[in-house]
Coordinates of C-alpha atoms in Angstrom, one line a residue:
M1 CA 149.1 -66.1 71.9
K2 CA 150.3 -67.1 68.5
A3 CA 152.2 -64.5 66.4
Y4 CA 153.3 -64.4 62.8
L5 CA 156.6 -62.5 62.5
I6 CA 157.2 -61.3 59.0
A7 CA 160.5 -59.8 57.9
R8 CA 160.3 -58.5 54.3
V9 CA 162.5 -56.8 51.7
S10 CA 161.7 -56.0 48.1
T11 CA 165.1 -56.3 46.3
E12 CA 168.4 -58.2 46.5
D13 CA 170.3 -55.1 47.5
Q14 CA 168.0 -54.8 50.6
E15 CA 168.7 -58.4 51.7
D16 CA 171.2 -57.2 54.3
A17 CA 168.3 -55.6 56.2
L18 CA 166.6 -58.9 56.9
P19 CA 168.7 -59.9 59.9
A20 CA 168.1 -56.6 61.6
Q21 CA 164.4 -56.9 61.1
M22 CA 164.4 -60.5 62.4
Y23 CA 166.3 -59.4 65.5
R24 CA 163.8 -56.7 66.3
L25 CA 160.8 -59.0 65.6
E26 CA 162.2 -61.8 67.8
D27 CA 162.9 -59.3 70.6
Y28 CA 159.3 -58.1 70.4
A29 CA 157.9 -61.6 70.5
K30 CA 160.0 -62.5 73.6
R31 CA 159.0 -59.4 75.5
N32 CA 155.4 -60.2 74.8
N33 CA 155.6 -63.9 75.4
Y34 CA 154.2 -64.7 71.9
E35 CA 154.3 -68.2 70.4
A36 CA 156.1 -67.0 67.3
E37 CA 156.4 -68.3 63.8
F38 CA 159.0 -66.6 61.6
F39 CA 158.9 -65.8 57.9
Q40 CA 161.6 -64.1 55.7
I41 CA 160.3 -62.8 52.4
Q42 CA 162.3 -61.3 49.6
E43 CA 159.9 -60.1 46.9
S44 CA 158.3 -56.8 45.9
A45 CA 155.4 -55.6 48.1
Y46 CA 154.4 -53.2 45.5
K47 CA 154.3 -55.0 42.2
G48 CA 155.0 -58.2 40.4
D49 CA 154.7 -61.8 41.8
R50 CA 154.1 -62.0 45.5
K51 CA 153.8 -65.8 45.8
D52 CA 155.6 -66.2 49.2
F53 CA 153.7 -63.4 50.8
S54 CA 150.4 -64.8 49.4
E55 CA 151.2 -68.2 51.0
V56 CA 151.6 -66.5 54.4
V57 CA 148.3 -64.7 54.0
T58 CA 146.6 -68.0 53.2
K59 CA 148.0 -69.6 56.4
I60 CA 146.8 -66.6 58.5
K61 CA 143.3 -66.9 57.0
A62 CA 143.2 -70.5 58.0
E63 CA 143.7 -69.7 61.7
T64 CA 140.6 -70.3 63.8
E65 CA 141.6 -68.1 66.8
L66 CA 142.9 -64.5 67.1
V67 CA 146.5 -64.2 65.9
I68 CA 149.1 -61.4 66.0
V69 CA 150.6 -60.4 62.7
V70 CA 153.8 -58.4 63.2
F71 CA 155.8 -56.3 60.7
D72 CA 158.7 -54.2 61.8
K73 CA 157.2 -51.1 60.2
I74 CA 154.2 -50.2 58.1
D75 CA 156.2 -49.9 54.9
R76 CA 157.4 -53.5 55.4
Y77 CA 153.7 -54.5 55.5
S78 CA 152.9 -52.9 52.1
R79 CA 153.6 -49.9 50.0
D80 CA 150.4 -50.3 48.0
Y81 CA 147.3 -49.5 50.1
A82 CA 145.1 -50.9 47.2
S83 CA 146.8 -54.4 47.2
E84 CA 144.8 -57.5 47.7
E85 CA 146.8 -58.5 50.8
V86 CA 146.0 -55.1 52.5
R87 CA 142.3 -55.6 51.8
I88 CA 142.4 -59.2 53.1
F89 CA 144.2 -58.1 56.3
D90 CA 141.9 -55.2 56.9
K91 CA 138.9 -57.5 56.5
L92 CA 140.4 -60.0 59.0
R93 CA 141.1 -57.2 61.4
T94 CA 137.6 -55.7 61.3
E95 CA 136.3 -59.3 61.9
G96 CA 138.4 -59.6 65.0
K97 CA 140.5 -62.5 63.6
I98 CA 143.9 -60.7 63.6
E99 CA 145.8 -57.8 65.2
L100 CA 148.5 -55.9 63.2
H101 CA 151.5 -54.9 65.2
F102 CA 154.2 -52.5 63.9
P103 CA 156.8 -52.3 66.8
S104 CA 159.2 -49.7 65.2
D105 CA 156.3 -47.4 64.5
G106 CA 154.8 -48.0 68.0
L107 CA 151.4 -48.9 66.5
I108 CA 148.9 -51.7 67.0
I109 CA 145.8 -51.9 64.9
H110 CA 142.9 -54.1 65.9
K111 CA 139.1 -54.4 65.6
D112 CA 138.4 -51.5 68.0
S113 CA 141.3 -49.2 67.2
P114 CA 140.5 -45.5 67.5
A115 CA 140.3 -43.2 64.5
T116 CA 143.7 -41.6 65.3
D117 CA 145.5 -45.0 65.1
L118 CA 143.6 -45.9 61.9
M119 CA 144.6 -42.6 60.5
R120 CA 148.3 -43.2 61.4
H121 CA 148.0 -46.6 59.7
G122 CA 146.4 -45.1 56.6
L123 CA 149.0 -42.4 56.4
G124 CA 151.8 -45.0 56.8
L125 CA 150.4 -46.9 53.8
L126 CA 150.0 -43.6 51.8
L127 CA 153.6 -42.5 52.6
G128 CA 154.9 -46.0 51.7
K129 CA 153.1 -45.7 48.4
Y130 CA 154.6 -42.2 47.9
Y131 CA 158.0 -43.5 48.7
S132 CA 157.7 -46.3 46.2
D133 CA 156.5 -44.0 43.5
A134 CA 159.3 -41.6 44.2
I135 CA 161.9 -44.4 44.0
S136 CA 160.3 -45.6 40.7
N137 CA 160.4 -42.0 39.3
N138 CA 164.0 -41.6 40.3
V139 CA 164.9 -45.0 38.8
T140 CA 163.1 -44.0 35.5
R141 CA 165.0 -40.7 35.3
R142 CA 168.3 -42.4 36.1
F143 CA 167.7 -45.0 33.4
A144 CA 166.8 -42.3 30.9
Q145 CA 170.0 -40.4 31.7
M146 CA 172.1 -43.6 31.5
L147 CA 170.6 -44.3 28.0
R148 CA 171.4 -40.7 26.9
D149 CA 175.0 -41.3 28.2
G150 CA 175.3 -44.5 26.2
R151 CA 175.5 -46.7 29.3
I152 CA 174.0 -50.2 29.6
L153 CA 171.2 -50.7 32.2
G154 CA 171.8 -54.3 33.1
R155 CA 174.0 -57.2 32.3
A156 CA 176.2 -57.1 29.2
P157 CA 175.4 -59.6 26.5
F158 CA 177.5 -62.6 25.5
G159 CA 180.8 -61.4 24.2
Y160 CA 181.1 -58.7 26.9
V161 CA 181.7 -58.6 30.7
N162 CA 180.6 -56.1 33.3
V163 CA 183.5 -54.7 35.3
D164 CA 184.2 -52.2 38.1
R165 CA 186.9 -49.7 37.2
P166 CA 189.5 -48.7 39.9
D167 CA 187.6 -45.5 40.4
G168 CA 184.4 -47.4 41.2
D169 CA 182.8 -46.7 37.8
K170 CA 180.9 -49.6 36.3
W171 CA 181.9 -50.4 32.7
V172 CA 181.5 -53.0 30.0
E173 CA 184.6 -54.6 28.4
V174 CA 184.9 -57.0 25.5
N175 CA 185.5 -60.6 26.5
T176 CA 188.1 -61.5 23.9
Y177 CA 187.3 -65.3 23.7
E178 CA 183.5 -64.8 23.5
A179 CA 184.0 -61.9 21.1
E180 CA 185.8 -64.2 18.6
I181 CA 182.8 -66.6 18.8
V182 CA 180.4 -63.7 18.1
K183 CA 182.5 -62.6 15.1
A184 CA 182.5 -66.2 13.8
I185 CA 178.7 -66.5 14.1
F186 CA 178.1 -63.3 12.2
N187 CA 180.7 -63.9 9.5
E188 CA 179.4 -67.5 9.0
Y189 CA 175.8 -66.5 8.8
A190 CA 176.5 -63.6 6.5
T191 CA 177.8 -66.0 3.8
G192 CA 174.1 -66.9 3.3
V193 CA 174.9 -70.7 2.9
S194 CA 175.2 -71.7 6.5
S195 CA 172.2 -72.9 8.6
L196 CA 172.0 -72.2 12.3
G197 CA 172.5 -75.9 12.9
L198 CA 175.8 -75.9 10.9
I199 CA 177.0 -72.8 12.7
R200 CA 176.2 -74.5 16.0
T201 CA 178.2 -77.5 15.0
K202 CA 181.2 -75.4 13.8
I203 CA 181.3 -73.3 17.0
K204 CA 181.3 -76.5 19.1
A205 CA 184.1 -78.0 17.0
E206 CA 186.3 -74.9 16.9
Y207 CA 185.7 -73.3 20.3
G208 CA 184.4 -76.2 22.4
L209 CA 181.2 -74.3 23.3
L210 CA 177.7 -75.7 22.7
I211 CA 175.3 -72.9 21.9
G212 CA 171.6 -73.5 21.5
I213 CA 169.8 -72.4 18.3
S214 CA 167.7 -69.9 20.2
K215 CA 170.9 -68.4 21.7
L216 CA 172.4 -68.1 18.2
E217 CA 169.3 -66.2 17.0
Q218 CA 169.4 -64.0 20.1
I219 CA 173.0 -63.1 19.4
M220 CA 172.4 -62.3 15.7
K221 CA 169.4 -60.1 16.5
N222 CA 171.2 -58.1 19.2
P223 CA 172.4 -54.7 17.9
F224 CA 174.7 -54.2 20.9
Y225 CA 177.6 -55.8 19.0
Q226 CA 177.5 -53.0 16.4
G227 CA 177.1 -50.1 18.8
E228 CA 173.5 -49.8 19.8
M229 CA 171.4 -50.9 22.8
R230 CA 167.8 -51.9 22.5
Y231 CA 165.6 -50.8 25.4
K232 CA 161.8 -51.1 25.3
G233 CA 161.8 -51.3 21.5
K234 CA 164.0 -48.3 21.0
L235 CA 167.7 -48.2 20.0
Y236 CA 170.3 -46.0 21.8
P237 CA 174.0 -45.7 20.8
H238 CA 176.4 -46.9 23.5
H239 CA 180.0 -46.0 24.1
Y240 CA 181.5 -49.4 24.6
D241 CA 183.8 -51.2 22.1
K242 CA 182.1 -52.7 19.1
I243 CA 182.7 -56.4 18.3
I244 CA 181.4 -56.2 14.7
A245 CA 180.9 -53.5 12.1
T246 CA 177.5 -52.1 11.3
E247 CA 177.8 -53.3 7.7
L248 CA 178.2 -56.9 8.9
Y249 CA 175.2 -56.7 11.2
E250 CA 173.1 -55.3 8.4
R251 CA 174.3 -58.0 6.0
V252 CA 173.2 -60.7 8.6
E253 CA 169.8 -59.0 8.9
A254 CA 169.4 -59.1 5.2
V255 CA 170.2 -62.8 5.1
R256 CA 167.8 -63.5 7.9
E257 CA 165.0 -61.5 6.2
G258 CA 165.7 -63.4 3.0
Y259 CA 165.0 -66.7 4.8
K260 CA 161.5 -65.6 5.9
I261 CA 159.4 -67.5 3.4
K262 CA 155.7 -66.8 3.6
P263 CA 154.0 -70.2 4.4
A264 CA 151.7 -71.7 1.8
I265 CA 148.3 -72.2 3.2
Y266 CA 146.7 -75.4 2.0
A267 CA 144.6 -78.2 3.4
G268 CA 143.7 -81.7 2.3
L269 CA 146.0 -84.3 0.9
P270 CA 149.8 -83.8 1.2
Y271 CA 150.6 -83.3 -2.5
T272 CA 154.3 -82.7 -3.0
Y273 CA 154.1 -79.5 -5.1
R274 CA 151.0 -78.0 -3.6
G275 CA 151.5 -74.3 -2.8
L276 CA 154.9 -74.2 -4.6
I277 CA 153.8 -73.3 -8.2
S278 CA 151.8 -70.4 -9.6
C279 CA 150.1 -69.9 -12.9
A280 CA 152.2 -68.0 -15.4
D281 CA 149.1 -66.5 -17.0
C282 CA 147.2 -65.1 -14.1
G283 CA 149.4 -65.6 -11.0
C284 CA 146.9 -67.8 -9.1
R285 CA 148.1 -70.9 -7.3
I286 CA 148.4 -74.3 -9.0
T287 CA 146.3 -76.7 -7.0
F288 CA 146.3 -80.5 -7.1
E289 CA 143.6 -83.2 -7.1
K290 CA 143.3 -86.9 -7.7
K291 CA 141.4 -88.3 -10.6
K292 CA 140.0 -91.9 -10.8
G293 CA 141.4 -92.5 -7.3
K294 CA 145.1 -92.7 -8.4
Y295 CA 146.1 -90.1 -11.0
V296 CA 147.2 -86.7 -9.6
Y297 CA 146.9 -83.6 -11.7
G298 CA 147.9 -80.0 -11.2
H299 CA 145.9 -77.0 -12.6
C300 CA 145.3 -73.3 -12.0
T301 CA 142.6 -72.4 -9.6
Q302 CA 141.5 -69.7 -12.1
T303 CA 140.3 -67.6 -9.2
K304 CA 140.7 -64.5 -11.2
G305 CA 138.8 -65.8 -14.1
K306 CA 138.6 -68.7 -16.5
H307 CA 141.4 -68.9 -19.1
G308 CA 141.3 -72.5 -20.2
A309 CA 144.0 -73.8 -17.8
S310 CA 145.5 -77.2 -18.6
Y311 CA 145.4 -80.2 -16.3
V312 CA 149.1 -81.4 -16.0
P313 CA 149.9 -84.8 -14.6
E314 CA 152.0 -84.6 -11.4
A315 CA 154.4 -87.1 -13.0
E316 CA 155.1 -84.7 -15.8
L317 CA 155.9 -81.9 -13.3
T318 CA 158.2 -84.4 -11.4
K319 CA 160.1 -85.1 -14.6
Q320 CA 160.7 -81.4 -15.2
I321 CA 161.7 -80.7 -11.6
R322 CA 164.0 -83.7 -11.6
A323 CA 165.8 -82.2 -14.6
I324 CA 166.2 -78.9 -12.7
V325 CA 167.6 -80.6 -9.6
N326 CA 170.1 -82.6 -11.8
S327 CA 171.2 -79.4 -13.4
V328 CA 172.9 -78.2 -10.2
A329 CA 174.2 -81.6 -9.1
I330 CA 177.9 -82.2 -8.8
S331 CA 179.7 -85.5 -9.4
E332 CA 181.9 -87.2 -6.8
D333 CA 185.1 -86.5 -8.9
V334 CA 184.3 -82.9 -9.3
Y335 CA 183.3 -82.6 -5.7
A336 CA 186.7 -83.9 -4.5
D337 CA 188.7 -81.6 -6.9
V338 CA 186.7 -78.5 -6.1
S339 CA 186.9 -79.1 -2.3
E340 CA 190.7 -79.5 -2.4
A341 CA 191.1 -76.4 -4.6
L342 CA 188.9 -74.4 -2.3
K343 CA 190.8 -75.5 0.7
R344 CA 194.1 -74.4 -0.8
S345 CA 192.5 -71.1 -1.9
S346 CA 191.1 -70.5 1.6
E347 CA 194.4 -71.0 3.3
T348 CA 196.1 -68.6 0.8
D349 CA 193.4 -65.9 1.1
E350 CA 193.5 -66.1 4.9
Q351 CA 197.2 -65.6 5.0
T352 CA 197.0 -62.6 2.6
R353 CA 194.1 -61.1 4.7
E354 CA 196.0 -61.4 7.9
E355 CA 199.1 -59.8 6.4
R356 CA 197.0 -56.9 5.1
L357 CA 195.3 -56.4 8.5
L358 CA 198.7 -56.4 10.3
S359 CA 200.0 -53.8 7.9
I360 CA 197.0 -51.5 8.6
D361 CA 197.4 -52.0 12.3
K362 CA 201.0 -51.1 12.1
E363 CA 200.1 -47.8 10.3
I364 CA 197.4 -47.0 12.9
K365 CA 200.0 -47.5 15.7
K366 CA 202.4 -45.2 13.9
Y367 CA 199.8 -42.4 14.1
D368 CA 199.1 -43.2 17.7
K369 CA 202.8 -42.7 18.5
R370 CA 202.8 -39.4 16.5
L371 CA 199.9 -38.1 18.5
E372 CA 201.6 -39.0 21.8
R373 CA 204.8 -37.2 20.7
L374 CA 202.8 -34.3 19.5
L375 CA 201.1 -34.0 22.9
D376 CA 204.5 -34.1 24.7
E377 CA 205.9 -31.4 22.6
Y378 CA 202.8 -29.2 23.2
L379 CA 202.9 -29.8 26.9
D380 CA 206.6 -28.9 26.9
Q381 CA 205.7 -25.7 25.0
K382 CA 207.9 -26.7 22.1
I383 CA 205.1 -26.0 19.6
P384 CA 202.2 -23.4 19.7
E385 CA 198.6 -24.5 20.2
T386 CA 197.6 -23.6 16.7
L387 CA 200.1 -26.0 15.2
Y388 CA 199.2 -28.6 17.8
Q389 CA 195.5 -28.4 16.9
K390 CA 196.3 -28.5 13.2
K391 CA 198.5 -31.6 13.4
V392 CA 196.1 -33.4 15.8
E393 CA 193.3 -32.9 13.3
E394 CA 195.5 -34.0 10.4
F395 CA 196.8 -37.2 12.2
N396 CA 193.3 -38.1 13.4
Q397 CA 191.9 -37.8 9.9
A398 CA 194.6 -40.1 8.5
K399 CA 194.1 -42.5 11.4
Q400 CA 190.3 -42.5 10.7
V401 CA 190.9 -43.3 7.1
L402 CA 193.0 -46.3 8.1
E403 CA 190.4 -47.5 10.6
N404 CA 187.7 -47.3 8.0
S405 CA 189.9 -49.2 5.6
R406 CA 190.5 -51.9 8.2
K407 CA 186.7 -52.3 8.9
K408 CA 186.0 -52.6 5.2
F409 CA 188.8 -55.1 4.7
E410 CA 187.6 -57.2 7.6
L411 CA 184.3 -57.5 5.8
V412 CA 185.9 -58.6 2.5
S413 CA 184.3 -62.0 1.7
K414 CA 186.7 -64.9 2.1
Y415 CA 186.3 -68.6 1.2
D416 CA 185.0 -70.4 4.2
F417 CA 185.9 -74.0 3.5
S418 CA 183.4 -75.6 5.8
S419 CA 180.5 -73.5 4.5
V420 CA 181.3 -74.1 0.9
T421 CA 181.9 -77.8 1.5
H422 CA 178.5 -78.0 3.1
L423 CA 176.9 -76.4 0.1
L424 CA 178.8 -78.7 -2.3
K425 CA 177.6 -81.7 -0.3
L426 CA 174.0 -80.5 -0.6
V427 CA 174.1 -80.3 -4.4
R428 CA 176.1 -83.6 -4.6
N429 CA 173.2 -85.4 -2.8
A430 CA 170.4 -83.3 -4.3
P431 CA 169.3 -85.9 -6.9
R432 CA 169.3 -88.7 -4.3
L433 CA 167.3 -86.6 -1.8
F434 CA 164.8 -85.8 -4.5
E435 CA 164.3 -89.4 -5.4
L436 CA 164.3 -91.0 -1.9
G437 CA 163.2 -88.2 0.4
N438 CA 159.8 -87.9 1.9
I439 CA 157.3 -85.2 0.9
D440 CA 158.6 -82.6 3.4
E441 CA 162.2 -83.2 2.4
K442 CA 161.4 -82.8 -1.3
R443 CA 159.5 -79.6 -0.7
E444 CA 162.4 -78.2 1.4
L445 CA 164.8 -79.1 -1.4
I446 CA 162.7 -77.4 -4.0
K447 CA 162.2 -74.2 -1.9
T448 CA 166.0 -74.1 -1.2
I449 CA 167.1 -74.4 -4.9
H450 CA 164.3 -72.8 -6.9
S451 CA 162.4 -69.6 -6.9
N452 CA 159.4 -68.3 -8.9
L453 CA 158.1 -71.7 -10.1
Q454 CA 155.4 -71.1 -12.7
L455 CA 153.3 -73.3 -15.0
K456 CA 152.7 -72.2 -18.6
G457 CA 150.4 -74.7 -20.2
D458 CA 152.2 -78.0 -19.4
L459 CA 155.6 -76.4 -19.3
L460 CA 157.3 -75.5 -16.0
L461 CA 159.1 -72.1 -15.9
W462 CA 161.7 -71.6 -13.2
E463 CA 164.6 -69.6 -11.8
L464 CA 167.4 -70.9 -9.7
K465 CA 168.4 -69.1 -6.5
K466 CA 172.0 -68.0 -6.0
P467 CA 174.5 -69.8 -5.7
Y468 CA 172.7 -72.7 -7.4
S469 CA 172.3 -70.8 -10.6
T470 CA 176.1 -70.5 -10.6
M471 CA 176.4 -74.2 -10.1
A472 CA 174.1 -75.0 -13.0
F473 CA 176.3 -72.7 -15.2
C474 CA 179.5 -74.5 -14.0
N475 CA 177.9 -77.8 -14.9
V476 CA 177.3 -76.5 -18.4
S477 CA 180.7 -74.8 -18.8
G478 CA 182.6 -77.6 -17.0
N479 CA 184.7 -74.9 -15.2
W480 CA 183.9 -75.5 -11.5
L481 CA 187.0 -73.8 -10.2

């Protein structure tokens, strides 16, 4: 007689139990002279995807003669008495197409099984369900306690590494190399002038690591780097070393939020300025339409009421926007001079910054040594406990002041030559991009440089975003440095 021997575990840490199950099942098949087909399945019998198990069920259903289905124990068969597989097997059993054998439980269930065996089978399923629920509750409670203790539940994010301490305790440590990359990503994006694509290119050039755009976004949205873990939408403080300061994380969040532009909803012909300009009188959108089959005009929709809005030729708006774009443009000569000056300034600032950080670190180590000496004197009973506690508090306060100073100094803005050069290249090429770019490129340029474009009669009112407003001022003053 044919028998399906099914060894089954739910999780990876139970994988070692598969060989023992297979041994008992094989022995059972030999003792009963079954024509056996073996299956090893590692997937939850209680929840989630059960693809492999479902495929075995499908094969059993396709059998035309009575077959034996063997599980080592009832809880290897299922821990969910309401599962679809249990219902299918029970239907096949009552129809006389299969027998269910559980060797370790000493139980065989078939079409004509007595009520006592069916009760044992049902109790086995019920106990399996209870066991699963109890494990789930214990895991939930353990997870809750780990979160309260500030411990991570799974794998540490990029920039950290999971380690086992000598005492067997599981911990998370900073991966020095990856942490430097994380800092570079946050510092670069916090400048507000670097796109994700530019950051990706820079990381590859400086660290030899190619990171996808989605991975960059994932890193910048992860609060773990500044001391908090996100679990099921909630934040919990953790006790591992931070890679970045909270102020830097919040600055990056502010930059990301600033880039979220509400999309303009429009349909019809792809007019260049559609959805980008509002009416200065009523705040409604300026819409565009073609007259006589070739002339394009913009005018207020006057949705909030008629106010005699003018019809302004698109060519007139283009003329005014061209002048705005040209106002931030930088010449080749100035570009070369400013780039070289920024490079020198960046090198000088970086040297000064590193010297200051080394000085602060030296002061922090000084207080660490004082605290060590103080502890030795206290343990040797050279000083009383009251003096020891007073000095410990005094030294720790001084040390905390230095550490706070260091964090703030780390966040001091510095010239980033590649980011600023990228910005200068953009404004150098802005006039050319406006003249030769396609509609999407022109729209992106306008949204990048301008804000609050309004039409007053036939006059365009505008504001330049930072730092483009500064560049327009430099063009007027002639003092780019």
